[in-house]
Amino acid sequence: MSSNLRNFFIWSAIFIALIAGVDSLTRRVNAPVVSQFTYSRFIEAVNANDVQEVTLQGHQITGKTRRGEMFATYAPYDASLIPLLLDRGVNLSALPVETKISFWQILLPLLPLLLICGLVFFSFKQMQSNGNRALGFGRSNAKLAEEKKLKVTFDDVAGADEAKQDLQEVVDFLKDPQKFQRLGGKIPKGFLLVGPPGTGKTLLAKAVAGEAGVPFFSIAGSDFVEMFVGVGASRVRDLFGQAKKNSPCIIFIDEIDAVGRRRSGNYGGNDERDQTLNQLLVEMDGFDDAQTIIVIAATNRLDVLDQALLRPGRFDRRIVVPIPDLQGREKILAVHLKKVPLAPNVKIDILARRTPGFSGADLANLVNESALLAARLGKLAVGMQELEEARDKVIMGAERRSLVMTEEAKKITAHHEAGHAVVAFYTPGTDPIHKATIVPRGSALGLVATLPKDDRVDYTYEWLTADIMVSMGGRIAEELIFGPEKIGAGASSDIKAATNLARRMVTEWGMSRAVGFLNCDFGDSSFEAREFSEATAKIIDDEVNRILTTCYQKATDVITEHRQQLVAIASALLDRETLSGDEIKLLCEGKELPPQVDTSSEVAVPESIPNTSSKRKRGRPKKQPPQSEQLT
């Protein structure tokens, strides 16, 4: 039920109740006090000369006694009544019989008709307020943002220099089409933005419209798809019809894979989506050269799009919007940190180095979480401590200090994380340790996080085997210190990560001589749909087991050799709960830790501290894998 219809029934009920209340109150105030007499009592009062006047109206008798009391009674047919009243000197009057019709007797029969008329009235009002949507089911749901309202420019987009450079051609063409037409060039009709979620594809499309100063139509791919066949195609026609009236303009289709998926070829399977896609293809082919309409679409599922949609003449230019690299993260952080007051100890370059694999949306969320944390602590500026805490919260979840752990469970967790740290420190090829903690976060009881020195764009055999060894360090330390009877289920995520990594080394990356240069990845298919024999599957299992066994033995040797450092790190974790990478390095080198600094009494930074970290170097974005974390 719509809100207008619901409001109509509510106000109708209130109106009727109000009228009823007023009518009842009026009757009670104006009506005199009348005593109801029985007929026998009335005759007794007449015989006793106690009745002064009587009014006859059919069988209804009303009157007044000599004491001034008003009365009423109902009389049967009695021929002797009038002579009796005249004989007793009663002032007698008679009125004709009239049928009195009350307000409710008129209103109640008309009430259904009034409700129906009101329902029809509000239905038409609702259709008019929704742009006659009920009568135009095939109208497009695209939102039009005029050029005056578009305030997003390329300056608001950071970390995607190559994508901005490709899209700059669109801006130049919309501003000066003759510049390209003079040499016979034609601007591509469609630009497809491809990249992981949160990398800024929608923001780039808005920036193009803001830079060019043209109308901007925005719609999601799922808005075209309906249950009724033909509705989506009608909406596509309506969208491009509106765009032609506002040419030059930009049409932005977000998540186009919802409507542009590869057609199956099975007629009757999904005719609505297929017809919608066909209409989209026809409309993109039917652009008039005199009409400047640019279609920009975004997706993170390029592999599922129909090939007819990707051919030249439609979406003939693909622009990759990757996860930002180190310099890209610096520029993105500088954009978001301009909006919050910063403490002097904030170093954007260090923060960018500690957030590999973060997308633009992740970095924006990190800045927002740090601002909320600083506000809860009563600070006037965001410091590096709040940013680090926000980073850990985004990656690992919030701390669960309310979780009660026994002393034995704490010791096992501390030695488990110490095992990860020892293997990570002494194994060549591993990333430097960033932090180790036994404070529960999310579903983990503790963790050791490692961060690469530089953005990693490739995985080597040395790094992969070292990462597997680090994953195994926790379970090996538990078994070495407490015995096989005391090991727990906390290494389940480590076992899963190590197994998946070893299997990918064998099936995808060709790092096994026994399997060779053969892709045996299952992909999204089931085991039954694999494209290799049972013999090959047996070789794969043997190779995965060989890699895991070799790494397990190497990690055991490392922990056995450095057992003293393992115990020292575990003791420090039990004492301080959290250790930095530098503190772990000191313990591994046999040095004492410096006294622990109490940050609870930190003085709030004045609000007037300026943000001086906005100017950073620019660089080429690269694909960046996420950092390694070992969770218990």
XYZ file of C-alpha atoms in Angstrom:
632
model
C 0.000 0.000 0.000
C 1.397 3.360 -1.016
C 1.924 6.162 1.459
C -0.706 8.385 -0.216
C -3.367 5.671 -0.021
C -2.486 4.912 3.561
C -2.727 8.591 4.467
C -6.131 8.790 2.760
C -7.604 6.014 4.896
C -6.091 7.442 8.057
C -7.450 10.948 7.460
C -10.857 9.554 6.422
C -11.127 7.642 9.682
C -10.088 10.707 11.665
C -12.644 12.874 9.806
C -15.522 10.450 10.414
C -14.619 10.035 14.082
C -14.449 13.813 14.481
C -17.892 14.328 12.937
C -19.364 11.575 15.093
C -17.889 13.094 18.214
C -19.135 16.591 17.424
C -22.651 15.321 16.613
C -22.859 13.275 19.789
C -21.569 16.137 21.907
C -24.075 18.592 20.369
C -26.993 16.287 21.046
C -25.965 15.812 24.652
C -25.509 19.524 25.348
C -28.747 20.788 23.711
C -31.083 17.987 24.678
C -33.206 18.657 27.867
C -33.386 16.098 30.645
C -36.424 13.873 29.912
C -37.749 11.203 32.274
C -39.040 8.042 30.708
C -42.483 7.173 32.148
C -44.339 3.922 31.803
C -47.834 4.218 30.430
C -49.395 3.167 33.723
C -47.410 5.796 35.602
C -48.521 8.397 33.047
C -52.218 7.500 33.625
C -51.693 7.682 37.397
C -50.156 11.163 37.063
C -53.106 12.329 34.890
C -55.671 10.995 37.391
C -53.790 12.739 40.205
C -53.945 16.080 38.300
C -50.112 16.124 38.201
C -49.827 16.605 34.406
C -49.797 20.188 33.097
C -49.385 19.727 29.348
C -49.150 16.892 26.857
C -48.045 16.715 23.213
C -49.322 13.824 21.112
C -47.383 12.714 18.021
C -48.680 9.377 16.878
C -48.056 6.885 19.678
C -45.306 9.096 21.151
C -46.386 11.198 24.148
C -44.230 13.960 25.658
C -45.192 16.489 28.280
C -44.495 18.336 31.502
C -45.771 17.820 35.030
C -46.983 20.625 37.240
C -43.616 20.381 39.051
C -41.848 21.216 35.761
C -40.500 17.717 35.111
C -40.255 16.706 31.446
C -41.361 13.186 30.612
C -41.891 10.923 27.640
C -43.796 7.691 27.128
C -45.183 5.474 24.422
C -48.977 4.920 24.344
C -50.905 2.107 22.744
C -54.127 2.898 20.931
C -56.534 4.122 23.669
C -59.801 5.922 22.646
C -60.428 7.057 26.231
C -57.116 8.875 26.630
C -58.057 12.217 25.007
C -61.386 12.577 26.934
C -59.488 11.812 30.137
C -56.873 14.509 29.434
C -59.518 17.104 28.571
C -61.524 16.210 31.665
C -58.440 16.740 33.882
C -57.730 20.178 32.341
C -54.464 19.152 30.706
C -53.172 21.545 28.050
C -53.325 19.216 25.048
C -51.568 19.667 21.695
C -51.012 17.350 18.747
C -48.316 17.142 16.065
C -48.311 15.246 12.794
C -46.238 12.116 12.559
C -42.861 12.942 10.906
C -39.975 10.642 9.969
C -36.775 12.146 11.418
C -33.641 11.368 9.365
C -30.410 11.720 11.345
C -27.024 12.718 9.972
C -25.723 9.143 10.226
C -28.707 7.804 8.307
C -27.586 9.976 5.402
C -23.824 9.488 5.769
C -23.592 5.722 6.227
C -25.148 4.759 2.843
C -22.908 7.279 1.081
C -19.704 6.273 2.917
C -18.649 3.418 0.527
C -19.187 5.691 -2.466
C -17.118 8.433 -0.840
C -14.287 5.984 -0.082
C -14.236 4.703 -3.669
C -14.163 8.248 -5.071
C -11.338 9.162 -2.667
C -9.381 6.035 -3.628
C -9.650 6.860 -7.339
C -8.665 10.473 -6.676
C -5.546 9.562 -4.722
C -4.574 6.922 -7.284
C -4.551 9.496 -10.046
C -2.657 11.933 -7.837
C -0.020 9.277 -7.160
C 0.384 8.512 -10.862
C 0.852 12.213 -11.576
C 3.404 12.615 -8.770
C 5.405 9.666 -10.106
C 5.529 11.073 -13.600
C 2.530 9.009 -14.762
C 4.541 5.866 -14.049
C 1.581 3.510 -14.002
C 0.624 4.584 -17.507
C 4.281 4.587 -18.649
C 5.697 1.302 -17.354
C 8.433 1.339 -19.966
C 9.839 4.707 -18.945
C 13.528 4.814 -18.081
C 14.639 5.127 -14.460
C 17.757 7.099 -15.360
C 18.600 10.055 -13.160
C 19.561 13.226 -14.991
C 22.192 15.427 -13.382
C 22.491 18.772 -15.131
C 25.857 20.294 -15.784
C 25.341 23.003 -13.153
C 24.900 20.381 -10.428
C 27.954 18.311 -11.357
C 30.801 19.465 -9.136
C 33.072 16.425 -9.488
C 36.188 16.959 -11.612
C 39.402 15.081 -12.337
C 40.986 16.855 -9.361
C 38.697 14.807 -7.106
C 39.962 11.539 -8.616
C 43.388 10.329 -7.500
C 45.399 7.202 -8.131
C 44.101 6.570 -11.682
C 46.295 8.721 -13.911
C 46.146 6.456 -16.981
C 42.365 6.177 -16.793
C 42.032 9.955 -16.524
C 44.325 10.409 -19.498
C 42.165 8.092 -21.645
C 38.966 9.800 -20.545
C 40.423 13.240 -21.201
C 39.785 12.572 -24.896
C 36.060 12.387 -24.148
C 36.179 15.759 -22.440
C 38.097 17.327 -25.321
C 35.669 15.890 -27.875
C 32.590 17.117 -26.009
C 34.097 20.584 -25.695
C 35.487 20.831 -29.242
C 34.203 18.097 -31.624
C 35.624 19.877 -34.691
C 39.143 19.287 -33.403
C 38.772 15.569 -34.159
C 36.332 15.754 -37.052
C 38.665 18.077 -38.938
C 41.092 15.181 -39.408
C 38.393 12.604 -40.031
C 38.607 11.118 -36.558
C 35.610 9.796 -34.654
C 35.447 9.613 -30.904
C 34.580 6.123 -29.579
C 30.903 5.810 -28.742
C 31.401 3.607 -25.719
C 33.947 3.519 -22.907
C 34.010 0.488 -20.633
C 35.571 0.991 -17.199
C 36.889 -2.308 -15.881
C 38.308 -2.834 -12.417
C 37.747 -4.291 -8.951
C 35.034 -2.832 -6.708
C 35.868 0.433 -4.986
C 38.519 1.668 -7.440
C 36.536 4.765 -8.496
C 34.823 3.817 -11.770
C 31.617 5.716 -10.978
C 33.614 8.689 -9.736
C 35.568 8.797 -13.002
C 32.349 8.872 -15.032
C 31.008 11.770 -12.960
C 34.328 13.575 -13.337
C 34.093 13.305 -17.142
C 30.638 14.894 -17.100
C 31.808 17.548 -14.640
C 34.840 18.429 -16.746
C 32.886 18.525 -20.006
C 29.936 20.438 -18.543
C 27.242 18.301 -20.206
C 24.122 16.513 -18.850
C 24.809 13.210 -17.153
C 22.337 10.289 -17.236
C 23.046 7.677 -14.558
C 21.355 4.277 -14.369
C 22.161 0.799 -13.051
C 22.140 -2.213 -15.331
C 19.595 -3.970 -13.111
C 17.072 -1.146 -13.712
C 16.549 -2.407 -17.259
C 15.646 -5.965 -16.310
C 12.002 -6.631 -15.401
C 9.748 -9.647 -15.082
C 7.660 -8.670 -18.109
C 9.147 -9.265 -21.536
C 9.723 -6.076 -23.512
C 9.830 -3.649 -20.595
C 13.631 -3.505 -20.482
C 13.870 -2.843 -24.231
C 11.297 -0.079 -23.879
C 13.334 1.519 -21.104
C 16.457 1.398 -23.260
C 14.613 3.176 -26.074
C 13.281 5.777 -23.673
C 16.739 6.378 -22.169
C 18.368 7.003 -25.520
C 15.385 9.103 -26.583
C 15.948 11.402 -23.590
C 19.672 11.482 -24.319
C 19.068 12.601 -27.925
C 16.962 15.508 -26.665
C 19.789 16.585 -24.323
C 22.684 16.008 -26.743
C 25.589 16.392 -26.165
C 25.426 14.282 -23.024
C 26.845 11.254 -21.237
C 25.002 8.036 -20.379
C 26.550 6.100 -17.502
C 25.447 2.468 -16.975
C 26.767 1.057 -13.713
C 27.190 -2.715 -13.306
C 26.383 -3.320 -16.960
C 26.975 -7.050 -16.531
C 23.442 -7.252 -15.051
C 22.002 -6.622 -18.537
C 24.973 -7.304 -20.817
C 25.722 -10.899 -19.890
C 26.611 -13.312 -22.641
C 23.480 -14.608 -24.389
C 22.960 -18.316 -23.866
C 21.297 -19.055 -27.205
C 18.476 -21.006 -25.517
C 15.288 -19.330 -26.695
C 12.760 -19.015 -23.935
C 15.379 -19.085 -21.196
C 15.501 -15.368 -20.473
C 13.832 -13.520 -23.310
C 13.506 -10.293 -21.336
C 17.240 -9.852 -20.708
C 18.135 -10.928 -24.250
C 15.675 -8.452 -25.777
C 17.003 -5.704 -23.522
C 20.581 -6.439 -24.604
C 19.559 -6.547 -28.270
C 17.868 -3.176 -27.960
C 20.971 -1.739 -26.276
C 23.127 -2.976 -29.148
C 20.748 -1.467 -31.716
C 20.651 1.898 -29.944
C 24.446 2.097 -29.754
C 24.650 1.383 -33.478
C 21.988 3.938 -34.307
C 23.771 7.048 -33.120
C 23.588 9.890 -35.568
C 26.937 11.541 -36.192
C 25.301 14.896 -35.479
C 24.234 13.679 -32.024
C 27.032 13.605 -29.492
C 26.130 10.875 -27.017
C 28.881 9.116 -25.085
C 28.085 5.862 -23.273
C 30.279 5.023 -20.281
C 29.742 1.717 -18.515
C 31.385 0.110 -15.488
C 31.853 -3.524 -14.527
C 34.119 -5.811 -12.569
C 33.027 -8.888 -14.560
C 34.460 -8.373 -18.045
C 34.555 -12.125 -18.628
C 30.747 -12.484 -18.592
C 29.921 -9.685 -21.060
C 28.550 -10.514 -24.491
C 31.137 -10.227 -27.255
C 28.734 -8.242 -29.430
C 28.784 -5.549 -26.774
C 32.579 -5.317 -26.845
C 33.148 -5.089 -30.575
C 34.459 -1.871 -32.185
C 31.686 0.643 -32.707
C 30.039 -0.045 -29.361
C 32.192 -0.395 -26.268
C 35.321 -0.260 -28.337
C 37.611 1.183 -25.671
C 38.313 -0.553 -22.390
C 39.850 1.457 -19.595
C 41.311 -0.539 -16.732
C 40.924 1.053 -13.306
C 43.229 -1.075 -11.116
C 43.936 -1.169 -7.408
C 46.172 1.868 -6.751
C 49.894 1.422 -6.221
C 52.009 3.099 -3.534
C 52.065 6.576 -5.111
C 48.394 6.261 -6.044
C 47.489 5.476 -2.439
C 49.446 8.530 -1.297
C 47.414 10.786 -3.581
C 44.121 9.175 -2.594
C 44.919 9.530 1.106
C 45.901 13.162 0.545
C 42.485 13.845 -1.042
C 40.529 12.265 1.828
C 42.747 13.584 4.628
C 42.167 17.165 3.483
C 38.734 16.928 5.055
C 39.988 16.118 8.581
C 42.369 17.959 10.926
C 45.666 16.101 11.194
C 48.236 15.853 13.953
C 51.911 16.648 13.162
C 52.923 12.974 13.468
C 50.829 11.861 10.480
C 53.014 10.598 7.632
C 50.985 9.858 4.540
C 53.851 8.069 2.783
C 54.230 5.634 5.695
C 50.482 5.067 5.853
C 50.367 4.426 2.108
C 53.184 1.885 2.430
C 51.254 0.078 5.152
C 48.060 -0.255 3.105
C 48.979 -2.412 0.085
C 45.995 -3.831 -1.765
C 43.644 -1.118 -0.502
C 41.214 0.332 -3.037
C 40.092 3.947 -3.054
C 36.923 2.991 -1.147
C 39.006 1.126 1.450
C 41.220 4.178 1.986
C 38.188 6.450 2.322
C 36.756 4.065 4.906
C 40.094 4.024 6.746
C 40.126 7.833 7.039
C 36.514 7.873 8.198
C 37.138 5.201 10.840
C 40.155 7.115 12.158
C 38.099 10.312 12.446
C 35.362 8.454 14.360
C 37.959 6.899 16.667
C 39.577 10.280 17.394
C 36.153 11.770 18.137
C 35.342 8.961 20.595
C 38.645 9.619 22.382
C 37.848 13.339 22.632
C 40.743 14.444 20.431
C 40.679 17.502 18.197
C 42.877 16.040 15.464
C 43.514 12.657 13.881
C 46.926 11.217 14.693
C 48.987 8.350 13.315
C 47.837 6.117 16.164
C 44.176 6.497 15.140
C 45.032 5.842 11.488
C 46.958 2.678 12.405
C 44.107 1.478 14.596
C 41.613 2.192 11.813
C 43.790 0.253 9.354
C 43.850 -2.771 11.650
C 40.088 -2.515 12.135
C 39.417 -2.379 8.382
C 41.658 -5.388 7.701
C 41.136 -7.569 10.746
C 37.978 -6.297 12.430
C 37.405 -4.587 15.746
C 39.168 -5.714 18.903
C 37.241 -8.130 21.120
C 38.731 -7.364 24.510
C 35.544 -8.570 26.183
C 36.412 -12.149 25.137
C 37.479 -14.078 28.227
C 40.412 -16.452 27.627
C 42.026 -18.777 30.132
C 45.716 -18.416 30.938
C 46.478 -21.672 29.141
C 44.648 -20.471 25.999
C 46.582 -17.205 26.108
C 49.899 -19.059 26.361
C 49.055 -21.310 23.417
C 47.955 -18.290 21.342
C 51.101 -16.346 22.249
C 53.408 -19.200 21.229
C 51.351 -19.759 18.067
C 51.849 -16.150 16.955
C 55.473 -16.250 18.064
C 55.969 -19.244 15.763
C 54.650 -17.230 12.811
C 56.933 -14.334 13.732
C 60.092 -16.454 14.112
C 59.644 -18.184 10.752
C 58.836 -14.850 9.064
C 61.946 -13.222 10.526
C 64.483 -15.988 9.755
C 63.179 -17.215 6.377
C 64.670 -15.493 3.286
C 62.160 -14.024 0.853
C 59.439 -13.184 3.381
C 57.955 -9.721 3.849
C 58.966 -7.697 6.925
C 56.815 -8.171 10.023
C 54.476 -5.260 10.676
C 52.737 -6.330 13.870
C 52.028 -9.322 16.087
C 49.190 -9.382 18.612
C 47.205 -11.781 20.774
C 44.268 -9.363 21.136
C 41.258 -11.090 19.519
C 40.019 -9.347 16.377
C 37.035 -10.504 14.389
C 37.084 -14.313 14.320
C 40.840 -14.543 15.068
C 42.348 -14.948 18.532
C 45.611 -13.386 17.368
C 47.583 -12.570 14.247
C 50.919 -11.690 12.699
C 50.773 -9.215 9.813
C 53.583 -8.769 7.272
C 53.881 -5.922 4.792
C 55.980 -5.834 1.606
C 58.660 -3.182 1.267
C 57.450 -2.291 -2.226
C 54.340 -3.006 -4.249
C 54.470 -6.592 -5.374
C 53.443 -7.195 -8.985
C 54.457 -10.849 -9.236
C 54.764 -13.941 -7.057
C 58.055 -15.863 -7.047
C 58.609 -19.459 -5.988
C 60.800 -18.253 -3.115
C 58.120 -15.908 -1.772
C 55.326 -18.460 -2.131
C 57.169 -21.236 -0.296
C 58.274 -18.763 2.378
C 54.657 -17.663 2.876
C 53.600 -21.307 3.257
C 56.326 -21.801 5.852
C 55.133 -18.768 7.797
C 51.586 -20.188 7.782
C 52.884 -23.420 9.295
C 54.954 -21.737 12.007
C 52.069 -21.382 14.461
C 51.088 -25.046 14.578
C 54.753 -26.151 14.735
C 55.383 -23.871 17.724
C 52.330 -25.228 19.580
C 53.455 -28.813 19.085
C 57.081 -28.077 20.005
C 56.294 -26.239 23.251
C 53.149 -27.969 24.539
C 53.277 -31.366 22.818
C 50.961 -32.939 20.246
C 48.232 -33.486 22.875
C 47.766 -29.719 23.444
C 47.475 -28.529 19.849
C 44.150 -26.861 19.041
C 41.991 -25.983 16.058
C 43.364 -22.450 15.810
C 45.535 -23.307 12.799
C 42.571 -24.108 10.520
C 42.863 -20.881 8.527
C 46.654 -21.376 8.243
C 46.196 -24.903 6.900
C 43.604 -23.751 4.388
C 45.763 -20.840 3.166
C 48.881 -23.015 2.801
C 46.986 -25.753 0.936
C 45.321 -23.316 -1.467
C 48.645 -21.615 -2.185
C 50.430 -24.909 -2.848
C 47.629 -26.128 -5.120
C 47.714 -22.934 -7.174
C 51.486 -23.284 -7.525
C 50.940 -26.703 -9.083
C 47.722 -26.216 -11.096
C 47.916 -22.576 -12.243
C 51.466 -21.270 -12.104
C 53.429 -24.246 -13.466
C 55.788 -24.472 -10.480
C 55.890 -28.266 -10.401
C 58.203 -30.233 -12.695
C 56.045 -33.334 -12.352
C 52.929 -31.578 -13.692
C 54.841 -29.306 -16.018
C 53.503 -26.480 -18.146
C 49.879 -27.625 -17.815
C 46.924 -25.599 -16.552
C 44.854 -27.837 -14.304
C 42.826 -25.135 -12.592
C 39.225 -26.107 -11.848
C 38.046 -22.494 -12.110
C 34.329 -22.210 -11.363
C 33.611 -25.759 -12.546
C 33.168 -28.758 -10.320
C 35.646 -31.580 -9.838
C 33.611 -33.795 -12.149
C 33.967 -31.242 -14.997
C 37.777 -31.157 -14.856
C 39.659 -31.417 -18.117
C 42.446 -33.768 -17.012
C 42.708 -37.447 -16.193
C 42.672 -39.292 -12.899
C 46.389 -39.947 -13.292
C 47.075 -36.218 -13.557
C 44.867 -35.581 -10.517
C 46.951 -38.095 -8.555
C 50.162 -36.339 -9.624
C 48.682 -32.973 -8.559
C 47.808 -34.299 -5.117
C 51.288 -35.799 -4.722
C 52.971 -32.531 -5.750
C 50.815 -30.426 -3.417
C 51.610 -32.791 -0.574
C 55.334 -32.693 -1.454
C 55.424 -28.878 -1.328
C 53.558 -28.800 1.982
C 55.730 -31.494 3.527
C 58.966 -29.802 2.427
C 57.851 -26.417 3.755
C 56.705 -27.989 7.025
C 60.100 -29.592 7.583
C 61.965 -26.357 6.795
C 59.733 -24.350 9.133
C 60.273 -26.958 11.882
C 64.039 -26.619 11.492
C 63.818 -22.818 11.772
C 61.732 -22.900 14.956
C 63.849 -25.652 16.540
C 67.018 -23.665 15.884
C 65.564 -20.418 17.278
C 63.511 -21.799 20.151
C 64.972 -19.251 22.565
C 63.723 -16.358 20.431
C 60.335 -18.096 20.176
C 59.972 -18.172 23.958
C 61.123 -14.555 24.266
C 58.552 -13.304 21.749
C 55.766 -15.351 23.381
C 56.634 -13.927 26.827
C 56.620 -10.391 25.448
C 53.219 -10.979 23.825
C 51.795 -12.246 27.110
C 53.164 -9.132 28.812
C 52.307 -6.457 26.205
C 49.689 -8.226 24.018
C 50.918 -6.395 20.892
C 54.433 -6.102 19.438
C 55.599 -4.038 16.500
C 57.936 -5.319 13.823
C 60.860 -3.385 15.339
C 60.224 -4.885 18.771
C 60.177 -8.405 17.313
C 63.460 -7.647 15.569
C 65.038 -6.611 18.882
C 63.905 -9.832 20.557
C 65.231 -11.959 17.703
C 68.571 -10.206 18.015
C 68.685 -11.009 21.749
C 68.167 -7.398 22.910
C 65.915 -6.001 25.626
C 62.714 -4.181 24.748
C 62.474 -0.492 25.655
C 59.985 0.501 28.373
C 56.388 0.470 27.198
C 55.004 3.954 26.488
C 51.612 4.764 27.977
C 49.554 6.516 25.299
C 46.378 6.782 27.372
C 47.344 10.226 28.692
C 48.188 11.661 25.295
C 47.439 15.384 25.071
C 44.835 16.373 22.497
C 46.276 18.263 19.549
C 44.941 21.799 18.994
C 42.304 22.078 16.308
C 44.209 24.698 14.372
C 46.945 22.322 13.120
C 47.044 22.586 9.306
C 47.092 19.635 6.920
C 50.481 19.823 5.195
C 50.443 16.380 3.555
C 48.505 17.112 0.373
C 51.450 17.428 -2.067
C 52.759 14.048 -3.186
C 54.635 12.605 -6.172
C 52.696 10.989 -8.980
C 53.304 7.516 -10.378
C 51.990 4.758 -12.612
C 49.325 2.562 -10.954
C 50.187 -1.144 -10.786
C 48.269 -4.207 -9.759
C 48.926 -4.776 -6.071
C 48.168 -8.038 -4.217
C 47.040 -7.769 -0.592
C 49.499 -8.061 2.263
C 50.072 -11.361 4.016
C 48.485 -11.998 7.394
C 48.686 -15.095 9.557
C 45.541 -15.464 11.663
C 45.011 -17.862 14.527
